[in-house]
Amino acid sequence: MAKGYSAELVGVIDGTKVPDLKADGRVYGARLRAYQATFDMASSTVKKVVADTNVIAQIPANEKVVAILMLASVTMGASATIAVGTASTPAKYRAAATFTTANVPTPTMLSSAGDDAPLSAEEEIIFTVGAADLPGAGILQFWVITTGR
């Protein structure tokens, strides 16, 4: 039976390189880190109007974002959308979409970002409000999970 290898293991354990390469410790056998962001929608520090942005986390260079989870105590409305990304690419991690399920952790990572290399520079992850304003009450939480050395 044939055996395949992930891109991270080619040359490391498949016998195609002599001597074997070392796996990139930022993505294989790496430690996980979590960055939590809690937004109290009743607070004036949370921006809720269409086109507003809120900072979720500052991710250091050489870390790789592997997952983002969202959790809300209330629905964010039937028409309000939330995109997760950066100032230059607002939908890098999550395209603008409604978030209508309360109390259910929801993964938001796009596969197009999941296969990115570790960050070459610090990255500020934000969420952008779109289509309609967010509610004035409730809790919205994010966890950004990264790997690094």
PDB file of C-alpha atoms in Angstrom, residues 5 16 19 26 28 30 36 40 47 54 73 75 77 84 88 95 102 111 113 118 121 129 140:
ATOM      1  CA  TYR A   5       3.191  12.620   3.411  1.00  0.00           C
ATOM      2  CA  THR A  16      13.678  11.779  -0.025  1.00  0.00           C
ATOM      3  CA  PRO A  19      20.356  13.494   5.651  1.00  0.00           C
ATOM      4  CA  ARG A  26       6.810  26.768  14.048  1.00  0.00           C
ATOM      5  CA  TYR A  28       5.253  20.857  13.318  1.00  0.00           C
ATOM      6  CA  ALA A  30       4.956  23.557  17.859  1.00  0.00           C
ATOM      7  CA  GLN A  36      -8.471  35.904  24.024  1.00  0.00           C
ATOM      8  CA  ASP A  40     -18.904  43.712  26.122  1.00  0.00           C
ATOM      9  CA  LYS A  47     -17.261  50.022  18.164  1.00  0.00           C
ATOM     10  CA  ASN A  54     -12.159  46.419  16.811  1.00  0.00           C
ATOM     11  CA  SER A  73     -23.904  35.344  24.391  1.00  0.00           C
ATOM     12  CA  THR A  75     -27.057  36.750  18.257  1.00  0.00           C
ATOM     13  CA  GLY A  77     -28.363  40.330  14.486  1.00  0.00           C
ATOM     14  CA  VAL A  84     -12.057  38.954  10.637  1.00  0.00           C
ATOM     15  CA  SER A  88      -5.097  45.713   4.715  1.00  0.00           C
ATOM     16  CA  ALA A  95     -15.317  36.657   5.085  1.00  0.00           C
ATOM     17  CA  ALA A 102     -25.663  32.361  20.461  1.00  0.00           C
ATOM     18  CA  SER A 111      -8.740  27.570   4.463  1.00  0.00           C
ATOM     19  CA  ALA A 113      -5.346  31.589   5.442  1.00  0.00           C
ATOM     20  CA  PRO A 118       4.234  31.871   9.724  1.00  0.00           C
ATOM     21  CA  ALA A 121       6.007  40.643  10.833  1.00  0.00           C
ATOM     22  CA  VAL A 129     -18.659  45.443  11.274  1.00  0.00           C
ATOM     23  CA  LEU A 140     -18.711  38.640  21.938  1.00  0.00           C
TER      24      LEU A 140
END
